[in-house]
mmCIF file of C-alpha atoms in Angstrom:
data_model
loop_
_atom_site.group_PDB
_atom_site.id
_atom_site.type_symbol
_atom_site.label_atom_id
_atom_site.label_comp_id
_atom_site.label_asym_id
_atom_site.label_seq_id
_atom_site.Cartn_x
_atom_site.Cartn_y
_atom_site.Cartn_z
ATOM 1 C CA ILE A 1 7.742 43.618 159.315
ATOM 2 C CA SER A 2 4.275 42.735 158.025
ATOM 3 C CA LEU A 3 2.524 44.425 155.094
ATOM 4 C CA GLY A 4 -0.802 43.456 153.531
ATOM 5 C CA LEU A 5 -2.873 44.949 150.723
ATOM 6 C CA VAL A 6 -6.374 43.990 149.620
ATOM 7 C CA GLY A 7 -7.636 44.820 146.137
ATOM 8 C CA SER A 8 -4.331 46.160 144.805
ATOM 9 C CA GLU A 9 -0.771 45.329 143.789
ATOM 10 C CA MET A 10 2.306 45.694 146.011
ATOM 11 C CA CYS A 11 5.566 47.031 144.598
ATOM 12 C CA ILE A 12 8.773 46.993 146.686
ATOM 13 C CA ARG A 13 11.371 48.713 144.491
ATOM 14 C CA ASP A 14 13.752 49.718 147.288
ATOM 15 C CA SER A 15 15.285 47.403 149.863
ATOM 16 C CA ILE A 16 13.475 46.464 153.086
ATOM 17 C CA ASN A 17 15.909 45.466 155.845
ATOM 18 C CA ALA A 18 14.222 43.887 158.854
ATOM 19 C CA GLY A 19 17.414 43.313 160.825
ATOM 20 C CA THR A 20 16.891 40.099 162.802
ATOM 21 C CA GLY A 21 13.109 40.198 162.331
ATOM 22 C CA ASP A 22 10.831 38.295 159.965
ATOM 23 C CA ILE A 23 9.248 39.777 156.823
ATOM 24 C CA SER A 24 5.699 39.000 155.671
ATOM 25 C CA LEU A 25 4.131 40.510 152.555
ATOM 26 C CA SER A 26 0.703 39.749 151.106
ATOM 27 C CA ALA A 27 -1.502 41.210 148.372
ATOM 28 C CA THR A 28 -4.486 40.233 146.290
ATOM 29 C CA GLY A 29 -2.669 41.641 143.251
ATOM 30 C CA ASP A 30 0.892 41.166 142.014
ATOM 31 C CA VAL A 31 3.799 41.499 144.455
ATOM 32 C CA THR A 32 6.920 43.050 142.877
ATOM 33 C CA LEU A 33 10.170 42.554 144.780
ATOM 34 C CA GLY A 34 13.165 44.854 144.774
ATOM 35 C CA GLY A 35 15.095 43.585 147.803
ATOM 36 C CA LEU A 36 14.083 41.981 151.117
ATOM 37 C CA VAL A 37 16.810 41.475 153.709
ATOM 38 C CA THR A 38 16.807 39.751 157.093
ATOM 39 C CA THR A 39 19.274 37.852 159.250
ATOM 40 C CA SER A 40 16.462 35.861 160.828
ATOM 41 C CA ALA A 41 17.139 32.111 160.930
ATOM 42 C CA SER A 42 13.506 31.234 161.588
ATOM 43 C CA ALA A 43 11.143 29.051 159.569
ATOM 44 C CA THR A 44 9.158 32.234 158.792
ATOM 45 C CA ALA A 45 12.079 34.534 157.945
ATOM 46 C CA VAL A 46 10.453 35.723 154.692
ATOM 47 C CA THR A 47 6.897 34.952 153.559
ATOM 48 C CA VAL A 48 5.436 36.452 150.382
ATOM 49 C CA THR A 49 1.862 35.713 149.329
ATOM 50 C CA SER A 50 0.103 36.935 146.182
ATOM 51 C CA ALA A 51 -3.199 35.908 144.685
ATOM 52 C CA ALA A 52 -1.616 36.866 141.348
ATOM 53 C CA GLU A 53 2.132 36.872 140.489
ATOM 54 C CA ILE A 54 5.348 37.361 142.451
ATOM 55 C CA ILE A 55 7.658 39.380 140.194
ATOM 56 C CA ASP A 56 11.267 40.600 140.156
ATOM 57 C CA ALA A 57 11.431 44.398 139.943
ATOM 58 C CA GLY A 58 14.229 43.976 137.403
ATOM 59 C CA SER A 59 17.232 45.139 139.420
ATOM 60 C CA ALA A 60 20.541 43.260 139.501
ATOM 61 C CA ASP A 61 20.299 42.877 143.282
ATOM 62 C CA THR A 62 19.201 39.730 145.092
ATOM 63 C CA ASP A 63 15.445 39.921 145.601
ATOM 64 C CA ILE A 64 15.401 38.071 148.934
ATOM 65 C CA THR A 65 18.307 37.638 151.342
ATOM 66 C CA ALA A 66 17.634 35.406 154.339
ATOM 67 C CA THR A 67 20.808 33.365 154.193
ATOM 68 C CA SER A 68 20.189 31.285 157.322
ATOM 69 C CA GLY A 69 16.374 31.293 157.266
ATOM 70 C CA THR A 70 13.418 30.002 155.262
ATOM 71 C CA VAL A 71 11.810 31.780 152.308
ATOM 72 C CA ASP A 72 8.214 30.772 151.546
ATOM 73 C CA LEU A 73 6.611 32.085 148.330
ATOM 74 C CA ASN A 74 2.932 31.472 147.510
ATOM 75 C CA ALA A 75 1.219 32.759 144.374
ATOM 76 C CA GLY A 76 -1.846 32.279 142.224
ATOM 77 C CA THR A 77 -0.509 32.715 138.686
ATOM 78 C CA GLY A 78 3.273 32.434 138.776
ATOM 79 C CA ILE A 79 6.576 33.170 140.526
ATOM 80 C CA GLY A 80 9.439 34.924 138.748
ATOM 81 C CA ILE A 81 7.773 35.013 135.362
ATOM 82 C CA SER A 82 10.613 35.282 132.841
ATOM 83 C CA GLY A 83 10.538 37.057 129.520
ATOM 84 C CA SER A 84 11.139 40.803 129.851
ATOM 85 C CA ALA A 85 13.618 43.298 131.272
ATOM 86 C CA THR A 86 11.441 43.958 134.302
ATOM 87 C CA ASP A 87 10.057 40.456 134.778
ATOM 88 C CA THR A 88 12.843 37.970 135.523
ATOM 89 C CA ASP A 89 13.797 35.140 137.863
ATOM 90 C CA ILE A 90 13.447 35.674 141.602
ATOM 91 C CA GLU A 91 16.985 35.726 143.060
ATOM 92 C CA ILE A 92 17.137 34.226 146.550
ATOM 93 C CA SER A 93 19.816 33.600 149.152
ATOM 94 C CA ALA A 94 18.318 31.369 151.848
ATOM 95 C CA ASP A 95 18.876 28.161 153.761
ATOM 96 C CA THR A 96 15.459 26.722 152.842
ATOM 97 C CA ILE A 97 13.151 27.668 149.954
ATOM 98 C CA ALA A 98 9.531 26.811 149.166
ATOM 99 C CA ALA A 99 7.757 28.241 146.113
ATOM 100 C CA ASP A 100 4.238 27.163 145.201
ATOM 101 C CA THR A 101 1.727 28.608 142.754
ATOM 102 C CA THR A 102 -1.750 27.465 141.779
ATOM 103 C CA ASN A 103 -0.826 27.800 138.090
ATOM 104 C CA GLY A 104 1.870 29.570 136.094
ATOM 105 C CA ASN A 105 5.627 29.230 135.772
ATOM 106 C CA ILE A 106 8.204 29.192 138.575
ATOM 107 C CA ASN A 107 11.639 30.710 137.854
ATOM 108 C CA ILE A 108 14.132 30.952 140.719
ATOM 109 C CA ASP A 109 17.879 31.586 140.947
ATOM 110 C CA SER A 110 19.404 30.562 144.294
ATOM 111 C CA ASN A 111 22.782 32.211 144.929
ATOM 112 C CA ASN A 112 23.554 30.897 148.419
ATOM 113 C CA ALA A 113 27.099 29.564 148.862
ATOM 114 C CA ASN A 114 25.851 27.285 151.660
ATOM 115 C CA PRO A 115 23.825 24.068 151.194
ATOM 116 C CA VAL A 116 20.212 24.789 150.228
ATOM 117 C CA THR A 117 17.092 22.716 150.838
ATOM 118 C CA VAL A 118 14.186 23.276 148.451
ATOM 119 C CA SER A 119 11.249 21.768 150.282
ATOM 120 C CA SER A 120 8.595 22.440 147.649
ATOM 121 C CA LEU A 121 8.264 23.694 144.060
ATOM 122 C CA THR A 122 4.739 23.073 142.758
ATOM 123 C CA THR A 123 2.376 24.397 140.089
ATOM 124 C CA GLY A 124 -0.809 23.109 138.515
ATOM 125 C CA VAL A 125 -0.081 24.088 134.909
ATOM 126 C CA GLY A 126 3.295 25.675 134.184
ATOM 127 C CA ASP A 127 7.041 25.159 133.813
ATOM 128 C CA ILE A 128 9.486 25.005 136.727
ATOM 129 C CA ASN A 129 13.060 26.293 136.389
ATOM 130 C CA PHE A 130 15.427 26.404 139.360
ATOM 131 C CA GLU A 131 19.132 27.225 139.222
ATOM 132 C CA GLN A 132 21.538 26.916 142.143
ATOM 133 C CA SER A 133 24.283 29.330 141.119
ATOM 134 C CA GLY A 134 25.876 30.111 144.492
ATOM 135 C CA GLY A 135 28.031 26.995 144.744
ATOM 136 C CA GLY A 136 26.288 25.309 147.679
ATOM 137 C CA ASP A 137 24.835 21.828 147.271
ATOM 138 C CA VAL A 138 21.080 21.771 146.663
ATOM 139 C CA SER A 139 18.453 19.203 147.686
ATOM 140 C CA PHE A 140 14.885 19.086 146.338
ATOM 141 C CA THR A 141 12.159 17.368 148.344
ATOM 142 C CA THR A 142 9.052 17.811 146.145
ATOM 143 C CA VAL A 143 8.993 19.275 142.624
ATOM 144 C CA THR A 144 5.757 18.777 140.676
ATOM 145 C CA THR A 145 3.785 20.278 137.808
ATOM 146 C CA GLY A 146 0.515 18.919 136.520
ATOM 147 C CA ASP A 147 1.390 19.965 132.970
ATOM 148 C CA GLY A 148 4.749 21.514 132.150
ATOM 149 C CA THR A 149 8.499 21.011 131.978
ATOM 150 C CA ILE A 150 10.979 20.924 134.877
ATOM 151 C CA GLN A 151 14.623 21.998 134.836
ATOM 152 C CA LEU A 152 16.757 21.715 137.976
ATOM 153 C CA ARG A 153 20.339 22.959 137.594
ATOM 154 C CA ALA A 154 23.291 23.181 139.990
ATOM 155 C CA ILE A 155 26.470 25.007 139.013
ATOM 156 C CA SER A 156 29.655 23.465 140.461
ATOM 157 C CA SER A 157 27.725 21.656 143.192
ATOM 158 C CA ASN A 158 25.820 18.455 143.933
ATOM 159 C CA LEU A 159 22.114 18.035 143.169
ATOM 160 C CA THR A 160 19.855 15.703 145.185
ATOM 161 C CA VAL A 161 16.240 14.992 144.251
ATOM 162 C CA SER A 162 13.498 13.073 146.058
ATOM 163 C CA THR A 163 10.125 13.442 144.273
ATOM 164 C CA VAL A 164 10.117 15.057 140.815
ATOM 165 C CA ASN A 165 6.947 14.676 138.714
ATOM 166 C CA THR A 166 5.782 16.367 135.539
ATOM 167 C CA GLY A 167 2.643 15.980 133.490
ATOM 168 C CA ASN A 168 2.500 13.130 131.011
ATOM 169 C CA ASP A 169 4.661 13.585 127.879
ATOM 170 C CA ASN A 170 6.713 16.478 129.259
ATOM 171 C CA GLN A 171 10.443 16.828 129.958
ATOM 172 C CA ILE A 172 12.552 16.823 133.121
ATOM 173 C CA ASP A 173 16.141 18.135 132.899
ATOM 174 C CA LEU A 174 18.573 17.427 135.747
ATOM 175 C CA ILE A 175 21.869 19.248 135.249
ATOM 176 C CA THR A 176 25.093 19.957 137.119
ATOM 177 C CA ASP A 177 27.400 22.366 135.297
ATOM 178 C CA THR A 178 31.209 22.195 135.503
ATOM 179 C CA SER A 179 31.188 19.661 138.362
ATOM 180 C CA GLY A 180 28.795 17.933 140.728
ATOM 181 C CA ASP A 181 26.931 14.658 141.266
ATOM 182 C CA LEU A 182 23.259 13.772 140.868
ATOM 183 C CA ARG A 183 21.780 11.835 143.789
ATOM 184 C CA ILE A 184 18.303 10.313 143.445
ATOM 185 C CA ASN A 185 16.610 9.702 146.785
ATOM 186 C CA GLY A 186 13.130 8.819 145.535
ATOM 187 C CA SER A 187 11.544 8.890 142.088
ATOM 188 C CA VAL A 188 11.839 11.053 138.967
ATOM 189 C CA ASN A 189 8.700 10.551 136.862
ATOM 190 C CA ALA A 190 8.070 12.102 133.434
ATOM 191 C CA GLY A 191 5.297 9.699 132.454
ATOM 192 C CA THR A 192 5.758 8.990 128.728
ATOM 193 C CA GLY A 193 7.958 12.086 128.381
ATOM 194 C CA THR A 194 11.735 12.529 128.575
ATOM 195 C CA VAL A 195 14.179 12.631 131.476
ATOM 196 C CA ALA A 196 17.492 14.217 130.415
ATOM 197 C CA ILE A 197 20.476 13.987 132.765
ATOM 198 C CA ASN A 198 23.648 15.972 132.025
ATOM 199 C CA VAL A 199 26.053 15.518 134.921
ATOM 200 C CA PRO A 200 29.888 15.573 134.791
ATOM 201 C CA GLY A 201 30.018 13.717 138.127
ATOM 202 C CA ARG A 202 28.279 10.555 139.348
ATOM 203 C CA VAL A 203 24.631 9.536 139.109
ATOM 204 C CA ASP A 204 23.655 7.513 142.184
ATOM 205 C CA ASP A 205 20.628 5.998 143.876
ATOM 206 C CA VAL A 206 20.936 7.345 147.422
ATOM 207 C CA ALA A 207 18.648 4.613 148.758
ATOM 208 C CA GLY A 208 21.285 1.999 147.909
ATOM 209 C CA ALA A 209 20.423 -1.617 147.097
ATOM 210 C CA ASP A 210 16.634 -1.238 146.729
ATOM 211 C CA THR A 211 14.109 -2.231 144.061
ATOM 212 C CA GLY A 212 12.117 1.017 143.900
ATOM 213 C CA LEU A 213 12.043 2.787 140.541
ATOM 214 C CA ASP A 214 14.394 5.775 140.390
ATOM 215 C CA ILE A 215 13.328 6.998 136.943
ATOM 216 C CA VAL A 216 10.105 6.541 134.942
ATOM 217 C CA ALA A 217 9.936 7.987 131.417
ATOM 218 C CA GLY A 218 9.357 7.251 127.776
ATOM 219 C CA THR A 219 12.944 8.272 127.020
ATOM 220 C CA LEU A 220 15.974 8.570 129.311
ATOM 221 C CA ASN A 221 18.993 10.478 128.002
ATOM 222 C CA VAL A 222 22.170 10.457 130.121
ATOM 223 C CA SER A 223 25.194 12.534 129.112
ATOM 224 C CA ASN A 224 28.779 13.072 130.299
ATOM 225 C CA THR A 225 28.662 11.140 133.591
ATOM 226 C CA THR A 226 31.703 9.576 135.263
ATOM 227 C CA ASN A 227 29.742 6.685 136.818
ATOM 228 C CA ILE A 228 26.126 5.499 136.983
ATOM 229 C CA GLY A 229 25.440 3.525 140.148
ATOM 230 C CA THR A 230 27.955 1.701 142.325
ATOM 231 C CA ASP A 231 27.557 -1.978 141.344
ATOM 232 C CA ILE A 232 24.962 -4.351 139.921
ATOM 233 C CA ASN A 233 23.122 -4.436 143.257
ATOM 234 C CA ASP A 234 23.321 -0.688 143.785
ATOM 235 C CA GLY A 235 22.556 0.876 140.426
ATOM 236 C CA LEU A 236 19.687 2.847 138.903
ATOM 237 C CA ASN A 237 16.295 1.167 138.648
ATOM 238 C CA ILE A 238 14.418 2.513 135.638
ATOM 239 C CA ASN A 239 11.246 1.945 133.638
ATOM 240 C CA VAL A 240 11.703 3.528 130.199
ATOM 241 C CA ASP A 241 11.181 2.633 126.542
ATOM 242 C CA VAL A 242 14.287 4.289 125.095
ATOM 243 C CA LEU A 243 17.665 4.621 126.847
ATOM 244 C CA THR A 244 20.525 6.713 125.470
ATOM 245 C CA ILE A 245 23.884 7.081 127.247
ATOM 246 C CA THR A 246 26.332 9.444 125.591
ATOM 247 C CA GLY A 247 29.928 10.315 126.451
ATOM 248 C CA GLY A 248 31.385 10.314 129.921
ATOM 249 C CA SER A 249 33.526 7.623 131.520
ATOM 250 C CA GLY A 250 33.428 4.938 134.203
ATOM 251 C CA ASP A 251 30.879 2.179 134.799
ATOM 252 C CA ALA A 252 27.103 2.138 134.302
ATOM 253 C CA PHE A 253 24.890 -0.144 136.424
ATOM 254 C CA ILE A 254 21.228 0.026 135.361
ATOM 255 C CA THR A 255 18.278 -2.307 135.888
ATOM 256 C CA GLU A 256 15.298 -1.850 133.516
ATOM 257 C CA ALA A 257 11.885 -2.982 134.730
ATOM 258 C CA ASP A 258 10.221 -4.415 131.607
ATOM 259 C CA GLY A 259 12.508 -4.283 128.609
ATOM 260 C CA LEU A 260 13.682 -1.559 126.219
ATOM 261 C CA ALA A 261 12.299 -0.693 122.810
ATOM 262 C CA ALA A 262 15.625 0.934 121.864
ATOM 263 C CA VAL A 263 19.030 1.518 123.450
ATOM 264 C CA SER A 264 22.056 3.587 122.427
ATOM 265 C CA TYR A 265 25.220 3.264 124.506
ATOM 266 C CA THR A 266 28.456 5.178 123.923
ATOM 267 C CA HIS A 267 29.518 5.446 127.561
ATOM 268 C CA LEU A 268 33.293 5.129 127.883
ATOM 269 C CA ARG A 269 34.890 3.056 130.616
ATOM 270 C CA ALA A 270 38.133 4.580 131.890
#
């Protein structure tokens, strides 16, 4: 199914079920989603393009269901702009998700029970909020904003990040609720801003015994972890001014690149 509109908005308030086929929607105005469904497992299962915003119609239903396929969202001024009863997060169930906007916020709720790969979340100026609520593990390849905050959250599942960058002096939150580990397979960079990690499981450098920086920030706050790193040769490599570790249990293995201006450590070994 392919629909395109020039010079107007597109509003899909009722469900579109394409069976095993792909769905492609495009408009020069806003695209409002009420429910897109396909069983396609292709890399083009669902594609939505708007020169303006991609918006949730406000229903309780999942906006896009392509459980085994790829969902690719492209916008000009935002995706899932939160803040009103008819303008909420885009709910998606898909194997792979990409969501990119020239500027504006990105707000996505992934409810897939299977593992999810998020290949790209990018905006020029705007905040990025992504929640994996379905229970499947989630992996992020590239998450960047030129100026804005980033929050990546997994509920009762593991969270893996590769490249996460925010504009200078902004905040990055990496969270797993209830249970779940954080695995860093690249670099998390907040410039002079704050990286806040709240993870009841482990925090690990997936790359193992390497010297590459895992976290760059002015302040790093770590809360409630059970372990940080594996040993002195396989811990987190960081470059921060202020390090705070609060609560949790187990060991913490951290190498700082050039010295700390301040450190607070109440991590409990058990």
